Amino acid sequence: MIPPPETFRVSSRRVACDGSGHGIDPALGHPRVYIEIDERGFGECGYCDRRFVLAGGPADGPSLADY
């Protein structure tokens, strides 16, 4: 599996992604989607493949590439 382009540690089980931020203008992003962090401890955006990892969850740590 190819690793996602960006990984964000978050403190909430529900996050929003619109593809903007980190140098990307909001007009160049994608429609806002809400992502639920699952039992594995992470969720991924279906548009931009950003990965959101729950801080302190099962996927939080040095072995992120294993998921």
PDB file of N, CA and C in Angstrom:
ATOM      1  N   MET A   1       0.833  -1.171   0.000  1.00  0.00           N
ATOM      2  CA  MET A   1       0.000   0.000   0.000  1.00  0.00           C
ATOM      3  C   MET A   1       0.886   1.245   0.000  1.00  0.00           C
ATOM      4  N   ILE A   2       0.517   2.226  -0.765  1.00  0.00           N
ATOM      5  CA  ILE A   2       1.233   3.500  -0.806  1.00  0.00           C
ATOM      6  C   ILE A   2       0.809   4.323   0.401  1.00  0.00           C
ATOM      7  N   PRO A   3       1.752   4.880   1.159  1.00  0.00           N
ATOM      8  CA  PRO A   3       1.376   5.675   2.332  1.00  0.00           C
ATOM      9  C   PRO A   3       0.627   6.940   1.922  1.00  0.00           C
ATOM     10  N   PRO A   4      -0.288   7.412   2.775  1.00  0.00           N
ATOM     11  CA  PRO A   4      -1.038   8.633   2.456  1.00  0.00           C
ATOM     12  C   PRO A   4      -0.105   9.835   2.411  1.00  0.00           C
ATOM     13  N   PRO A   5      -0.492  10.881   1.678  1.00  0.00           N
ATOM     14  CA  PRO A   5       0.383  12.044   1.545  1.00  0.00           C
ATOM     15  C   PRO A   5       0.639  12.782   2.849  1.00  0.00           C
ATOM     16  N   GLU A   6      -0.353  12.821   3.742  1.00  0.00           N
ATOM     17  CA  GLU A   6      -0.181  13.542   5.001  1.00  0.00           C
ATOM     18  C   GLU A   6      -0.873  12.777   6.113  1.00  0.00           C
ATOM     19  N   THR A   7      -0.313  12.860   7.312  1.00  0.00           N
ATOM     20  CA  THR A   7      -0.921  12.256   8.487  1.00  0.00           C
ATOM     21  C   THR A   7      -1.072  13.325   9.555  1.00  0.00           C
ATOM     22  N   PHE A   8      -2.263  13.395  10.140  1.00  0.00           N
ATOM     23  CA  PHE A   8      -2.560  14.367  11.186  1.00  0.00           C
ATOM     24  C   PHE A   8      -2.976  13.633  12.447  1.00  0.00           C
ATOM     25  N   ARG A   9      -2.398  14.029  13.585  1.00  0.00           N
ATOM     26  CA  ARG A   9      -2.851  13.515  14.881  1.00  0.00           C
ATOM     27  C   ARG A   9      -3.991  14.405  15.338  1.00  0.00           C
ATOM     28  N   VAL A  10      -5.106  13.797  15.739  1.00  0.00           N
ATOM     29  CA  VAL A  10      -6.284  14.546  16.154  1.00  0.00           C
ATOM     30  C   VAL A  10      -6.745  14.053  17.521  1.00  0.00           C
ATOM     31  N   SER A  11      -7.542  14.875  18.201  1.00  0.00           N
ATOM     32  CA  SER A  11      -8.016  14.514  19.532  1.00  0.00           C
ATOM     33  C   SER A  11      -9.494  14.136  19.542  1.00  0.00           C
ATOM     34  N   SER A  12     -10.150  14.194  18.404  1.00  0.00           N
ATOM     35  CA  SER A  12     -11.574  13.893  18.308  1.00  0.00           C
ATOM     36  C   SER A  12     -11.803  12.711  17.370  1.00  0.00           C
ATOM     37  N   ARG A  13     -12.827  11.913  17.645  1.00  0.00           N
ATOM     38  CA  ARG A  13     -13.135  10.770  16.783  1.00  0.00           C
ATOM     39  C   ARG A  13     -13.836  11.179  15.496  1.00  0.00           C
ATOM     40  N   ARG A  14     -14.275  12.417  15.379  1.00  0.00           N
ATOM     41  CA  ARG A  14     -14.899  12.911  14.156  1.00  0.00           C
ATOM     42  C   ARG A  14     -14.154  14.163  13.703  1.00  0.00           C
ATOM     43  N   VAL A  15     -13.670  14.146  12.475  1.00  0.00           N
ATOM     44  CA  VAL A  15     -12.915  15.273  11.927  1.00  0.00           C
ATOM     45  C   VAL A  15     -13.492  15.650  10.564  1.00  0.00           C
ATOM     46  N   ALA A  16     -13.190  16.869  10.135  1.00  0.00           N
ATOM     47  CA  ALA A  16     -13.615  17.341   8.818  1.00  0.00           C
ATOM     48  C   ALA A  16     -12.382  17.571   7.957  1.00  0.00           C
ATOM     49  N   CYS A  17     -12.508  17.286   6.668  1.00  0.00           N
ATOM     50  CA  CYS A  17     -11.419  17.516   5.723  1.00  0.00           C
ATOM     51  C   CYS A  17     -11.996  18.184   4.479  1.00  0.00           C
ATOM     52  N   ASP A  18     -11.333  19.251   4.041  1.00  0.00           N
ATOM     53  CA  ASP A  18     -11.731  19.896   2.785  1.00  0.00           C
ATOM     54  C   ASP A  18     -10.543  20.036   1.835  1.00  0.00           C
ATOM     55  N   GLY A  19      -9.444  19.383   2.162  1.00  0.00           N
ATOM     56  CA  GLY A  19      -8.280  19.378   1.291  1.00  0.00           C
ATOM     57  C   GLY A  19      -7.442  20.636   1.334  1.00  0.00           C
ATOM     58  N   SER A  20      -7.831  21.616   2.143  1.00  0.00           N
ATOM     59  CA  SER A  20      -7.064  22.865   2.191  1.00  0.00           C
ATOM     60  C   SER A  20      -6.090  22.834   3.366  1.00  0.00           C
ATOM     61  N   GLY A  21      -5.358  23.910   3.513  1.00  0.00           N
ATOM     62  CA  GLY A  21      -4.376  24.028   4.581  1.00  0.00           C
ATOM     63  C   GLY A  21      -3.005  23.575   4.124  1.00  0.00           C
ATOM     64  N   HIS A  22      -2.014  23.850   4.925  1.00  0.00           N
ATOM     65  CA  HIS A  22      -0.633  23.454   4.621  1.00  0.00           C
ATOM     66  C   HIS A  22      -0.217  23.930   3.225  1.00  0.00           C
ATOM     67  N   GLY A  23      -0.553  25.193   2.917  1.00  0.00           N
ATOM     68  CA  GLY A  23      -0.142  25.776   1.640  1.00  0.00           C
ATOM     69  C   GLY A  23      -1.124  25.577   0.509  1.00  0.00           C
ATOM     70  N   ILE A  24      -2.228  24.888   0.758  1.00  0.00           N
ATOM     71  CA  ILE A  24      -3.235  24.665  -0.281  1.00  0.00           C
ATOM     72  C   ILE A  24      -4.398  25.618  -0.051  1.00  0.00           C
ATOM     73  N   ASP A  25      -4.693  26.433  -1.037  1.00  0.00           N
ATOM     74  CA  ASP A  25      -5.787  27.395  -0.959  1.00  0.00           C
ATOM     75  C   ASP A  25      -7.116  26.646  -0.840  1.00  0.00           C
ATOM     76  N   PRO A  26      -8.055  27.133  -0.007  1.00  0.00           N
ATOM     77  CA  PRO A  26      -9.349  26.463   0.121  1.00  0.00           C
ATOM     78  C   PRO A  26     -10.098  26.305  -1.206  1.00  0.00           C
ATOM     79  N   ALA A  27      -9.885  27.224  -2.130  1.00  0.00           N
ATOM     80  CA  ALA A  27     -10.552  27.129  -3.434  1.00  0.00           C
ATOM     81  C   ALA A  27     -10.016  25.956  -4.256  1.00  0.00           C
ATOM     82  N   LEU A  28      -8.850  25.439  -3.901  1.00  0.00           N
ATOM     83  CA  LEU A  28      -8.254  24.330  -4.637  1.00  0.00           C
ATOM     84  C   LEU A  28      -8.453  22.984  -3.942  1.00  0.00           C
ATOM     85  N   GLY A  29      -9.184  22.990  -2.851  1.00  0.00           N
ATOM     86  CA  GLY A  29      -9.402  21.761  -2.093  1.00  0.00           C
ATOM     87  C   GLY A  29     -10.510  20.912  -2.703  1.00  0.00           C
ATOM     88  N   HIS A  30     -11.295  20.279  -1.842  1.00  0.00           N
ATOM     89  CA  HIS A  30     -12.410  19.432  -2.288  1.00  0.00           C
ATOM     90  C   HIS A  30     -13.592  19.701  -1.368  1.00  0.00           C
ATOM     91  N   PRO A  31     -14.765  19.147  -1.673  1.00  0.00           N
ATOM     92  CA  PRO A  31     -15.911  19.349  -0.778  1.00  0.00           C
ATOM     93  C   PRO A  31     -15.591  18.849   0.630  1.00  0.00           C
ATOM     94  N   ARG A  32     -16.121  19.542   1.624  1.00  0.00           N
ATOM     95  CA  ARG A  32     -15.871  19.144   3.009  1.00  0.00           C
ATOM     96  C   ARG A  32     -16.551  17.807   3.287  1.00  0.00           C
ATOM     97  N   VAL A  33     -15.786  16.895   3.856  1.00  0.00           N
ATOM     98  CA  VAL A  33     -16.304  15.593   4.267  1.00  0.00           C
ATOM     99  C   VAL A  33     -15.971  15.384   5.737  1.00  0.00           C
ATOM    100  N   TYR A  34     -16.815  14.633   6.407  1.00  0.00           N
ATOM    101  CA  TYR A  34     -16.590  14.300   7.814  1.00  0.00           C
ATOM    102  C   TYR A  34     -16.137  12.849   7.892  1.00  0.00           C
ATOM    103  N   ILE A  35     -15.112  12.630   8.668  1.00  0.00           N
ATOM    104  CA  ILE A  35     -14.476  11.319   8.762  1.00  0.00           C
ATOM    105  C   ILE A  35     -14.573  10.845  10.205  1.00  0.00           C
ATOM    106  N   GLU A  36     -15.053   9.618  10.379  1.00  0.00           N
ATOM    107  CA  GLU A  36     -15.123   9.000  11.703  1.00  0.00           C
ATOM    108  C   GLU A  36     -13.877   8.140  11.910  1.00  0.00           C
ATOM    109  N   ILE A  37     -13.216   8.339  13.036  1.00  0.00           N
ATOM    110  CA  ILE A  37     -12.073   7.504  13.382  1.00  0.00           C
ATOM    111  C   ILE A  37     -12.626   6.146  13.820  1.00  0.00           C
ATOM    112  N   ASP A  38     -12.154   5.077  13.208  1.00  0.00           N
ATOM    113  CA  ASP A  38     -12.699   3.749  13.495  1.00  0.00           C
ATOM    114  C   ASP A  38     -11.936   3.055  14.616  1.00  0.00           C
ATOM    115  N   GLU A  39     -12.262   1.781  14.851  1.00  0.00           N
ATOM    116  CA  GLU A  39     -11.651   1.018  15.948  1.00  0.00           C
ATOM    117  C   GLU A  39     -10.158   0.797  15.750  1.00  0.00           C
ATOM    118  N   ARG A  40      -9.676   0.965  14.519  1.00  0.00           N
ATOM    119  CA  ARG A  40      -8.231   0.843  14.277  1.00  0.00           C
ATOM    120  C   ARG A  40      -7.480   2.087  14.744  1.00  0.00           C
ATOM    121  N   GLY A  41      -8.225   3.180  15.021  1.00  0.00           N
ATOM    122  CA  GLY A  41      -7.607   4.399  15.531  1.00  0.00           C
ATOM    123  C   GLY A  41      -7.287   5.423  14.472  1.00  0.00           C
ATOM    124  N   PHE A  42      -7.777   5.235  13.235  1.00  0.00           N
ATOM    125  CA  PHE A  42      -7.544   6.227  12.198  1.00  0.00           C
ATOM    126  C   PHE A  42      -8.666   6.209  11.179  1.00  0.00           C
ATOM    127  N   GLY A  43      -8.718   7.282  10.380  1.00  0.00           N
ATOM    128  CA  GLY A  43      -9.643   7.386   9.263  1.00  0.00           C
ATOM    129  C   GLY A  43      -8.928   8.106   8.134  1.00  0.00           C
ATOM    130  N   GLU A  44      -9.347   7.857   6.902  1.00  0.00           N
ATOM    131  CA  GLU A  44      -8.699   8.476   5.746  1.00  0.00           C
ATOM    132  C   GLU A  44      -9.722   9.196   4.889  1.00  0.00           C
ATOM    133  N   CYS A  45      -9.309  10.316   4.323  1.00  0.00           N
ATOM    134  CA  CYS A  45     -10.160  11.094   3.436  1.00  0.00           C
ATOM    135  C   CYS A  45     -10.225  10.394   2.073  1.00  0.00           C
ATOM    136  N   GLY A  46     -11.420  10.219   1.569  1.00  0.00           N
ATOM    137  CA  GLY A  46     -11.606   9.574   0.278  1.00  0.00           C
ATOM    138  C   GLY A  46     -11.211  10.437  -0.903  1.00  0.00           C
ATOM    139  N   TYR A  47     -11.088  11.743  -0.678  1.00  0.00           N
ATOM    140  CA  TYR A  47     -10.693  12.642  -1.757  1.00  0.00           C
ATOM    141  C   TYR A  47      -9.180  12.799  -1.857  1.00  0.00           C
ATOM    142  N   CYS A  48      -8.549  13.168  -0.738  1.00  0.00           N
ATOM    143  CA  CYS A  48      -7.126  13.525  -0.798  1.00  0.00           C
ATOM    144  C   CYS A  48      -6.217  12.517  -0.085  1.00  0.00           C
ATOM    145  N   ASP A  49      -6.787  11.467   0.482  1.00  0.00           N
ATOM    146  CA  ASP A  49      -6.036  10.393   1.154  1.00  0.00           C
ATOM    147  C   ASP A  49      -5.317  10.824   2.427  1.00  0.00           C
ATOM    148  N   ARG A  50      -5.645  12.003   2.957  1.00  0.00           N
ATOM    149  CA  ARG A  50      -5.049  12.369   4.243  1.00  0.00           C
ATOM    150  C   ARG A  50      -5.503  11.374   5.288  1.00  0.00           C
ATOM    151  N   ARG A  51      -4.593  11.049   6.200  1.00  0.00           N
ATOM    152  CA  ARG A  51      -4.905  10.116   7.277  1.00  0.00           C
ATOM    153  C   ARG A  51      -4.997  10.894   8.579  1.00  0.00           C
ATOM    154  N   PHE A  52      -6.046  10.638   9.329  1.00  0.00           N
ATOM    155  CA  PHE A  52      -6.271  11.273  10.619  1.00  0.00           C
ATOM    156  C   PHE A  52      -6.171  10.190  11.688  1.00  0.00           C
ATOM    157  N   VAL A  53      -5.182  10.340  12.581  1.00  0.00           N
ATOM    158  CA  VAL A  53      -4.890   9.346  13.609  1.00  0.00           C
ATOM    159  C   VAL A  53      -5.310   9.901  14.961  1.00  0.00           C
ATOM    160  N   LEU A  54      -6.083   9.126  15.704  1.00  0.00           N
ATOM    161  CA  LEU A  54      -6.523   9.532  17.031  1.00  0.00           C
ATOM    162  C   LEU A  54      -5.345   9.475  17.996  1.00  0.00           C
ATOM    163  N   ALA A  55      -5.023  10.619  18.607  1.00  0.00           N
ATOM    164  CA  ALA A  55      -3.916  10.685  19.563  1.00  0.00           C
ATOM    165  C   ALA A  55      -4.198   9.742  20.725  1.00  0.00           C
ATOM    166  N   GLY A  56      -3.243   8.878  21.029  1.00  0.00           N
ATOM    167  CA  GLY A  56      -3.391   7.903  22.093  1.00  0.00           C
ATOM    168  C   GLY A  56      -4.147   6.651  21.680  1.00  0.00           C
ATOM    169  N   GLY A  57      -4.598   6.595  20.446  1.00  0.00           N
ATOM    170  CA  GLY A  57      -5.344   5.440  19.945  1.00  0.00           C
ATOM    171  C   GLY A  57      -4.420   4.331  19.483  1.00  0.00           C
ATOM    172  N   PRO A  58      -5.001   3.229  19.007  1.00  0.00           N
ATOM    173  CA  PRO A  58      -4.186   2.080  18.605  1.00  0.00           C
ATOM    174  C   PRO A  58      -3.238   2.349  17.437  1.00  0.00           C
ATOM    175  N   ALA A  59      -3.550   3.319  16.590  1.00  0.00           N
ATOM    176  CA  ALA A  59      -2.687   3.597  15.434  1.00  0.00           C
ATOM    177  C   ALA A  59      -1.670   4.691  15.712  1.00  0.00           C
ATOM    178  N   ASP A  60      -1.723   5.295  16.907  1.00  0.00           N
ATOM    179  CA  ASP A  60      -0.814   6.382  17.251  1.00  0.00           C
ATOM    180  C   ASP A  60       0.515   5.801  17.696  1.00  0.00           C
ATOM    181  N   GLY A  61       1.556   6.088  16.950  1.00  0.00           N
ATOM    182  CA  GLY A  61       2.859   5.583  17.342  1.00  0.00           C
ATOM    183  C   GLY A  61       3.760   5.415  16.135  1.00  0.00           C
ATOM    184  N   PRO A  62       4.914   4.843  16.328  1.00  0.00           N
ATOM    185  CA  PRO A  62       5.894   4.744  15.261  1.00  0.00           C
ATOM    186  C   PRO A  62       5.532   3.744  14.161  1.00  0.00           C
ATOM    187  N   SER A  63       4.540   2.874  14.390  1.00  0.00           N
ATOM    188  CA  SER A  63       4.231   1.844  13.404  1.00  0.00           C
ATOM    189  C   SER A  63       3.055   2.221  12.501  1.00  0.00           C
ATOM    190  N   LEU A  64       2.863   3.512  12.205  1.00  0.00           N
ATOM    191  CA  LEU A  64       1.765   3.950  11.354  1.00  0.00           C
ATOM    192  C   LEU A  64       1.807   3.290   9.977  1.00  0.00           C
ATOM    193  N   ALA A  65       2.973   2.942   9.488  1.00  0.00           N
ATOM    194  CA  ALA A  65       3.088   2.350   8.173  1.00  0.00           C
ATOM    195  C   ALA A  65       2.480   0.948   8.123  1.00  0.00           C
ATOM    196  N   ASP A  66       2.266   0.326   9.284  1.00  0.00           N
ATOM    197  CA  ASP A  66       1.699  -1.020   9.322  1.00  0.00           C
ATOM    198  C   ASP A  66       0.210  -1.041   9.048  1.00  0.00           C
ATOM    199  N   TYR A  67      -0.441   0.093   9.051  1.00  0.00           N
ATOM    200  CA  TYR A  67      -1.885   0.154   8.848  1.00  0.00           C
ATOM    201  C   TYR A  67      -2.133   0.484   7.429  1.00  0.00           C
TER     202      TYR A  67
END
